[in-house]
Short mmCIF file of C-alpha atoms and ligand atoms in Angstrom, two decimals:
data_model
loop_
_atom_site.label_atom_id
_atom_site.label_comp_id
_atom_site.label_asym_id
_atom_site.label_seq_id
_atom_site.Cartn_x
_atom_site.Cartn_y
_atom_site.Cartn_z
CA UNK A 1 38.99 57.16 92.57
CA UNK A 2 38.70 54.13 90.62
CA UNK A 3 37.36 50.66 91.66
CA UNK A 4 38.93 46.95 90.48
CA UNK A 5 36.19 44.51 90.39
CA UNK A 6 36.60 41.97 92.36
CA UNK A 7 35.75 38.42 89.96
CA UNK A 8 34.18 35.70 92.16
CA UNK A 9 36.92 33.42 90.94
CA UNK A 10 39.33 35.21 93.08
CA UNK A 11 36.93 35.38 96.21
CA UNK A 12 37.96 33.41 99.07
CA UNK A 13 35.00 34.26 101.48
CA UNK A 14 37.01 33.53 104.61
CA UNK A 15 39.33 35.98 103.59
CA UNK A 16 37.22 38.76 102.13
CA UNK A 17 35.58 38.73 105.52
CA UNK A 18 38.49 39.05 108.30
CA UNK A 19 39.83 41.50 105.63
CA UNK A 20 36.97 43.76 105.47
CA UNK A 21 36.21 43.10 109.69
CA UNK A 22 39.69 44.37 110.09
CA UNK A 23 39.51 47.71 107.71
CA UNK A 24 35.57 48.73 109.36
CA UNK A 25 36.80 48.54 112.87
CA UNK A 26 40.29 50.72 111.67
CA UNK A 27 37.83 52.89 109.92
CA UNK A 28 35.69 53.46 112.95
CA UNK A 29 38.41 52.84 116.44
CA UNK A 30 36.49 53.12 119.04
CA UNK A 31 33.35 55.41 117.84
CA UNK A 32 29.42 54.76 116.79
CA UNK A 33 28.91 54.27 113.24
CA UNK A 34 25.15 53.31 112.10
CA UNK A 35 23.73 51.63 108.98
CA UNK A 36 20.12 50.19 108.01
CA UNK A 37 19.50 46.49 107.14
CA UNK A 38 16.12 46.16 104.02
CA UNK A 39 17.07 42.27 104.53
CA UNK A 40 18.13 41.69 101.26
CA UNK A 41 21.57 40.19 100.56
CA UNK A 42 23.24 43.53 99.94
CA UNK A 43 22.83 45.13 103.59
CA UNK A 44 22.48 41.47 104.82
CA UNK A 45 25.64 41.04 104.68
CA UNK A 46 26.60 44.77 105.56
CA UNK A 47 24.37 44.19 109.13
CA UNK A 48 26.76 40.95 109.67
CA UNK A 49 30.04 42.08 108.32
CA UNK A 50 30.13 45.75 110.40
CA UNK A 51 28.79 43.10 113.30
CA UNK A 52 32.05 41.30 113.94
CA UNK A 53 34.10 44.18 113.19
CA UNK A 54 32.06 46.04 115.74
CA UNK A 55 29.29 44.74 118.60
CA UNK A 56 28.21 47.59 120.39
CA UNK A 57 29.17 50.53 118.18
CA UNK A 58 27.45 49.42 115.53
CA UNK A 59 23.25 50.46 115.56
CA UNK A 60 21.29 48.86 112.76
CA UNK A 61 17.51 50.29 111.82
CA UNK A 62 15.21 48.75 109.65
CA UNK A 63 14.13 52.22 108.49
CA UNK A 64 9.67 51.79 107.04
CA UNK A 65 10.05 53.64 103.67
CA UNK A 66 6.44 52.59 102.47
CA UNK A 67 8.08 51.10 100.14
CA UNK A 68 8.23 47.15 101.48
CA UNK A 69 6.81 44.16 100.76
CA UNK A 70 3.82 43.11 102.85
CA UNK A 71 5.31 42.19 107.05
CA UNK A 72 8.75 43.28 106.03
CA UNK A 73 10.05 45.41 108.66
CA UNK A 74 8.57 43.21 110.77
CA UNK A 75 10.00 39.49 109.05
CA UNK A 76 13.73 41.10 108.98
CA UNK A 77 13.38 42.72 112.19
CA UNK A 78 12.93 38.79 113.51
CA UNK A 79 14.64 37.15 111.37
CA UNK A 80 18.00 38.97 112.87
CA UNK A 81 17.06 39.46 116.51
CA UNK A 82 17.23 35.61 115.96
CA UNK A 83 20.65 36.25 115.00
CA UNK A 84 21.84 37.81 117.86
CA UNK A 85 21.38 41.54 116.06
CA UNK A 86 18.97 43.97 117.34
CA UNK A 87 16.87 46.27 114.93
CA UNK A 88 15.42 49.30 115.54
CA UNK A 89 12.45 50.22 113.50
CA UNK A 90 12.12 54.09 112.18
CA UNK A 91 8.82 54.71 110.99
CA UNK A 92 9.27 56.70 108.34
CA UNK A 93 6.46 56.57 106.36
CA UNK A 94 4.88 60.11 105.65
CA UNK A 95 8.51 61.44 104.62
CA UNK A 96 8.84 59.15 101.75
CA UNK A 97 5.13 59.69 100.63
CA UNK A 98 5.44 63.29 101.29
CA UNK A 99 8.74 63.43 99.42
CA UNK A 100 7.04 61.09 96.53
CA UNK A 101 3.54 63.38 96.21
CA UNK A 102 3.67 64.83 92.83
CA UNK A 103 6.81 63.06 90.94
CA UNK A 104 6.11 61.54 88.59
CA UNK A 105 9.54 61.45 86.76
CA UNK A 106 11.46 58.31 87.34
CA UNK A 107 14.93 59.92 87.89
CA UNK A 108 13.33 63.09 90.21
CA UNK A 109 11.25 59.96 91.88
CA UNK A 110 14.85 58.34 92.65
CA UNK A 111 16.29 61.78 93.42
CA UNK A 112 13.69 62.58 96.59
CA UNK A 113 14.13 58.05 97.60
CA UNK A 114 17.86 59.78 97.57
CA UNK A 115 17.08 62.82 99.80
CA UNK A 116 15.30 61.31 101.48
CA UNK A 117 16.72 58.54 102.92
CA UNK A 118 20.52 60.48 103.17
CA UNK A 119 20.04 64.02 104.66
CA UNK A 120 16.37 63.47 106.64
CA UNK A 121 16.57 60.51 108.28
CA UNK A 122 20.62 59.11 107.91
CA UNK A 123 21.11 63.34 108.55
CA UNK A 124 18.38 63.25 112.21
CA UNK A 125 20.27 59.57 112.29
CA UNK A 126 23.90 60.43 112.62
CA UNK A 127 22.82 63.69 114.08
CA UNK A 128 21.06 62.03 117.12
CA UNK A 129 23.55 59.29 117.62
CA UNK A 130 26.67 61.19 116.77
CA UNK A 131 28.49 58.77 114.65
CA UNK A 132 30.52 60.19 111.60
CA UNK A 133 29.56 56.56 109.70
CA UNK A 134 27.21 54.92 107.52
CA UNK A 135 28.03 51.47 106.24
CA UNK A 136 26.55 50.76 103.38
CA UNK A 137 26.42 47.40 101.06
CA UNK A 138 26.43 48.97 97.03
CA UNK A 139 27.94 46.63 94.72
CA UNK A 140 29.77 47.43 92.07
CA UNK A 141 26.40 46.60 89.68
CA UNK A 142 25.60 49.89 91.58
CA UNK A 143 28.61 52.10 90.47
CA UNK A 144 29.03 50.48 86.87
CA UNK A 145 24.94 51.00 86.20
CA UNK A 146 25.32 54.85 87.38
CA UNK A 147 27.82 55.74 86.16
CA UNK A 148 27.01 54.25 82.12
CA UNK A 149 23.93 56.42 83.05
CA UNK A 150 21.77 53.92 82.38
CA UNK A 151 19.77 54.41 86.15
CA UNK A 152 20.58 56.34 89.39
CA UNK A 153 20.88 53.72 91.63
CA UNK A 154 19.58 54.81 94.74
CA UNK A 155 22.86 54.46 97.06
CA UNK A 156 25.67 55.78 94.61
CA UNK A 157 26.61 59.19 96.12
CA UNK A 158 30.69 60.04 95.87
CA UNK A 159 30.91 57.67 92.82
CA UNK A 160 29.01 60.84 91.21
CA UNK A 161 30.82 63.80 93.09
CA UNK A 162 28.44 64.34 95.82
CA UNK A 163 30.69 64.58 99.01
CA UNK A 164 28.65 62.86 102.02
CA UNK A 165 30.17 64.59 104.48
CA UNK A 166 30.03 67.62 103.35
CA UNK A 167 26.55 66.74 102.68
CA UNK A 168 25.44 65.20 105.09
CA UNK A 169 27.56 65.13 107.76
CA UNK A 170 28.98 61.29 108.18
CA UNK A 171 31.35 59.22 105.79
CA UNK A 172 30.12 56.41 104.48
CA UNK A 173 31.76 53.04 104.78
CA UNK A 174 30.80 50.30 101.46
CA UNK A 175 32.62 46.69 102.22
CA UNK A 176 31.23 45.12 99.63
CA UNK A 177 31.53 48.02 96.37
CA UNK A 178 34.29 45.36 94.05
CA UNK A 179 31.41 42.34 94.35
CA UNK A 180 28.66 41.86 92.36
CA UNK A 181 25.83 39.88 93.51
CA UNK A 182 27.07 36.47 92.79
CA UNK A 183 30.22 37.09 95.12
CA UNK A 184 27.44 39.47 97.35
CA UNK A 185 26.13 35.71 97.63
CA UNK A 186 28.58 33.35 98.87
CA UNK A 187 30.38 36.45 101.58
CA UNK A 188 26.57 36.28 102.81
CA UNK A 189 26.91 32.00 103.51
CA UNK A 190 30.66 32.11 104.98
CA UNK A 191 28.70 34.47 107.29
CA UNK A 192 25.90 32.13 108.33
CA UNK A 193 23.12 34.08 106.30
CA UNK A 194 20.35 31.88 106.56
CA UNK A 195 19.75 30.29 102.19
CA UNK A 196 16.18 32.70 102.59
CA UNK A 197 19.03 35.16 102.65
CA UNK A 198 21.55 34.48 101.07
CA UNK A 199 19.79 33.25 97.60
CA UNK A 200 17.48 36.83 97.81
CA UNK A 201 16.32 37.68 94.20
CA UNK A 202 17.28 41.30 94.21
CA UNK A 203 14.72 43.59 95.20
CA UNK A 204 15.59 47.49 94.02
CA UNK A 205 16.38 50.07 97.00
CA UNK A 206 13.54 52.40 95.42
CA UNK A 207 12.03 49.03 95.95
CA UNK A 208 8.24 49.51 95.47
CA UNK A 209 8.45 53.07 94.20
CA UNK A 210 9.87 51.88 91.00
CA UNK A 211 7.47 49.63 90.22
CA UNK A 212 5.11 52.49 90.51
CA UNK A 213 4.51 53.95 87.02
CA UNK A 214 3.96 57.56 87.12
CA UNK A 215 2.65 59.51 91.10
CA UNK A 216 4.02 57.50 94.08
CA UNK A 217 1.22 57.42 96.59
CA UNK A 218 0.06 55.40 99.75
CA UNK A 219 -2.81 53.60 97.77
CA UNK A 220 -0.53 52.94 93.93
CA UNK A 221 1.35 51.40 96.65
CA UNK A 222 -0.10 49.61 98.18
CA UNK A 223 -2.23 48.00 94.90
CA UNK A 224 1.61 47.37 94.40
CA UNK A 225 2.49 45.42 97.11
CA UNK A 226 -1.05 43.25 97.07
CA UNK A 227 0.03 42.56 93.33
CA UNK A 228 3.74 41.96 94.82
CA UNK A 229 2.93 39.41 96.80
CA UNK A 230 0.86 37.17 94.59
CA UNK A 231 3.58 37.31 92.06
CA UNK A 232 6.42 36.24 95.01
CA UNK A 233 3.52 33.30 96.00
CA UNK A 234 3.51 32.51 92.32
CA UNK A 235 6.70 32.60 91.00
CA UNK A 236 9.11 31.79 93.38
CA UNK A 237 8.64 28.32 92.72
CA UNK A 238 10.68 29.27 89.65
CA UNK A 239 14.30 29.22 89.16
CA UNK A 240 14.18 32.52 88.33
CA UNK A 241 16.53 35.28 88.08
CA UNK A 242 13.38 38.16 89.09
CA UNK A 243 9.89 38.16 89.12
CA UNK A 244 7.58 41.46 89.92
CA UNK A 245 5.07 43.41 89.36
CA UNK A 246 4.35 46.81 88.04
CA UNK A 247 1.22 49.18 88.54
CA UNK A 248 0.56 51.02 85.27
CA UNK A 249 0.27 54.44 85.21
CA UNK A 250 -2.62 54.15 82.00
CA UNK A 251 -6.43 52.73 82.95
CA UNK A 252 -7.88 51.03 81.03
CA UNK A 253 -11.95 49.89 80.28
CA UNK A 254 -12.54 46.66 81.75
CA UNK A 255 -15.77 44.97 82.82
CA UNK A 256 -18.00 43.75 85.46
CA UNK A 257 -20.23 42.33 85.88
CA UNK A 258 -22.31 43.78 82.84
CA UNK A 259 -20.69 46.57 83.64
CA UNK A 260 -18.01 49.06 82.80
CA UNK A 261 -15.73 48.99 85.27
CA UNK A 262 -12.10 51.56 84.22
CA UNK A 263 -9.19 50.46 85.91
CA UNK A 264 -5.85 48.97 86.34
CA UNK A 265 -3.87 47.52 84.42
CA UNK A 266 -0.19 45.17 86.17
CA UNK A 267 2.69 44.35 83.64
CA UNK A 268 4.37 41.02 85.06
CA UNK A 269 8.06 40.18 83.88
CA UNK A 270 9.84 37.22 85.51
CA UNK A 271 12.99 37.39 84.55
CA UNK A 272 15.97 34.42 83.56
CA UNK A 273 19.52 36.46 83.92
CA UNK A 274 23.10 35.78 85.76
CA UNK A 275 23.91 39.62 86.57
CA UNK A 276 20.39 40.98 85.75
CA UNK A 277 23.16 43.75 82.62
CA UNK A 278 21.40 41.32 80.15
CA UNK A 279 18.27 39.61 80.23
CA UNK A 280 15.67 36.91 79.20
CA UNK A 281 11.36 36.43 80.13
CA UNK A 282 11.32 33.18 81.17
CA UNK A 283 8.78 30.84 78.92
CA UNK A 284 6.59 30.58 82.12
CA UNK A 285 3.34 27.80 81.55
CA UNK A 286 0.54 28.91 80.22
CA UNK A 287 -1.68 27.69 83.43
CA UNK A 288 0.49 29.94 85.88
CA UNK A 289 -0.16 33.14 83.43
CA UNK A 290 -3.39 31.86 84.28
CA UNK A 291 -3.40 31.53 87.51
CA UNK A 292 -1.75 34.96 88.57
CA UNK A 293 -5.03 36.61 85.93
CA UNK A 294 -7.49 35.21 88.15
CA UNK A 295 -5.69 36.03 91.10
CA UNK A 296 -4.67 39.82 90.08
CA UNK A 297 -8.65 40.69 88.88
CA UNK A 298 -9.84 39.32 91.74
CA UNK A 299 -7.79 39.60 94.79
CA UNK A 300 -6.46 42.98 94.37
CA UNK A 301 -8.68 46.23 94.06
CA UNK A 302 -9.16 47.72 91.01
CA UNK A 303 -7.32 46.08 88.38
CA UNK A 304 -9.52 44.78 85.02
CA UNK A 305 -5.83 44.55 83.14
CA UNK A 306 -2.70 41.71 83.01
CA UNK A 307 0.09 41.72 80.62
CA UNK A 308 2.94 39.29 80.23
CA UNK A 309 6.31 40.93 79.42
CA UNK A 310 7.87 40.12 76.27
CA UNK A 311 10.57 41.92 76.26
CA UNK A 312 14.46 41.28 76.06
CA UNK A 313 16.91 43.59 78.18
CA UNK A 314 18.12 45.47 76.75
CA UNK A 315 16.35 46.92 74.80
CA UNK A 316 13.94 46.33 77.95
CA UNK A 317 15.20 46.79 81.70
CA UNK A 318 14.31 44.99 84.71
CA UNK A 319 12.13 46.98 86.11
CA UNK A 320 10.22 49.69 84.67
CA UNK A 321 10.82 52.99 86.52
P1 LIG B 1 17.53 47.44 85.56
O1 LIG B 1 15.33 47.70 85.97
O2 LIG B 1 18.20 48.63 85.57
O3 LIG B 1 17.28 46.74 86.92
O4 LIG B 1 18.00 46.82 84.11
C1 LIG B 1 18.46 46.09 87.64
C2 LIG B 1 19.02 44.96 88.50
O5 LIG B 1 19.28 46.17 89.77
C3 LIG B 1 17.55 45.87 90.43
N1 LIG B 1 18.07 47.95 90.52
C4 LIG B 1 17.98 48.74 90.95
N2 LIG B 1 18.73 48.67 92.31
N3 LIG B 1 18.11 50.36 93.81
C5 LIG B 1 18.45 49.18 93.51
O6 LIG B 1 19.46 48.84 93.93
C6 LIG B 1 18.04 50.64 91.95
O7 LIG B 1 16.94 52.01 91.28
C7 LIG B 1 17.96 50.04 91.11
N4 LIG B 1 17.16 49.93 90.23
C8 LIG B 1 17.28 48.60 89.20
C9 LIG B 1 17.17 46.18 89.67
O8 LIG B 1 15.91 45.19 90.34
C10 LIG B 1 17.65 44.41 88.67
O9 LIG B 1 17.88 43.36 90.08
#
């Protein structure tokens, strides 16, 4: 199936919303659909579109996969409660950590996350609720990168030949598939989502697993989570496109209070970019870098080395995994 991009200059947000709401209603009919909300701009936009179209016939879930940022499940659920959308929390932490145990290869990690989401978690929700449809916020860039073989985005299914009805027991509806992120932000704003959501920096579907090099364990995710919190606190005031902290696999020798401390390395990346297709490292002031290093080594247990990425994309990618 060939999908044509809808360019931002050709987008009429009001018309787009009306058309997608009609499409979703006519596909789902009087049945039930489910969707997973992560609080990112794509899944938030789909949640509001589908809520408009289906009301009570949409069940929205926040899947706690143990890979989200600090406090994220509670914050997202309460933000949507204020918008009139009930979101149910599903605790799938153990399922995801079990599936990721022992895996170090990036594409194998993505595959484990895909299977856990679509087969185990959504498969069960669909069986329990009787829903026939899953709505999700796949966008045009997700397909492009997957088809180009750069990285398999966890939400790409039909475009790589997976028949979701056969494999998982439900059909997938993707209302944002023709849009790139800046266009999705316009739709989110038109839907009256708060600015905190429509201007939120991108966060990958595999969440912190995309920022842990090597095996993803509860302990290692916790290090990445603490480091992410510091990076977000220190860099949210910049105009950067995206900023992140990566936990490296190799340990290095450090020294603390005159004693050897063999510890972890955190790499910080901060990107200037329009659409994530290309990117340049932001020229952060040295004082900011100093503060980041100080906080990382003081507040994140076991970190003895902090580096700042100075590579362009390409050949780097935005995330490390
Ligand atoms: P890369 O690392 O490929 O990232 O330069 C480009 C943009 O996509 C995000 N990203 C992902 N998003 N699933 C996602 O939903 C993924 O597997 C994934 N990998 C990268 C990344 O954060 C950046 O904005």
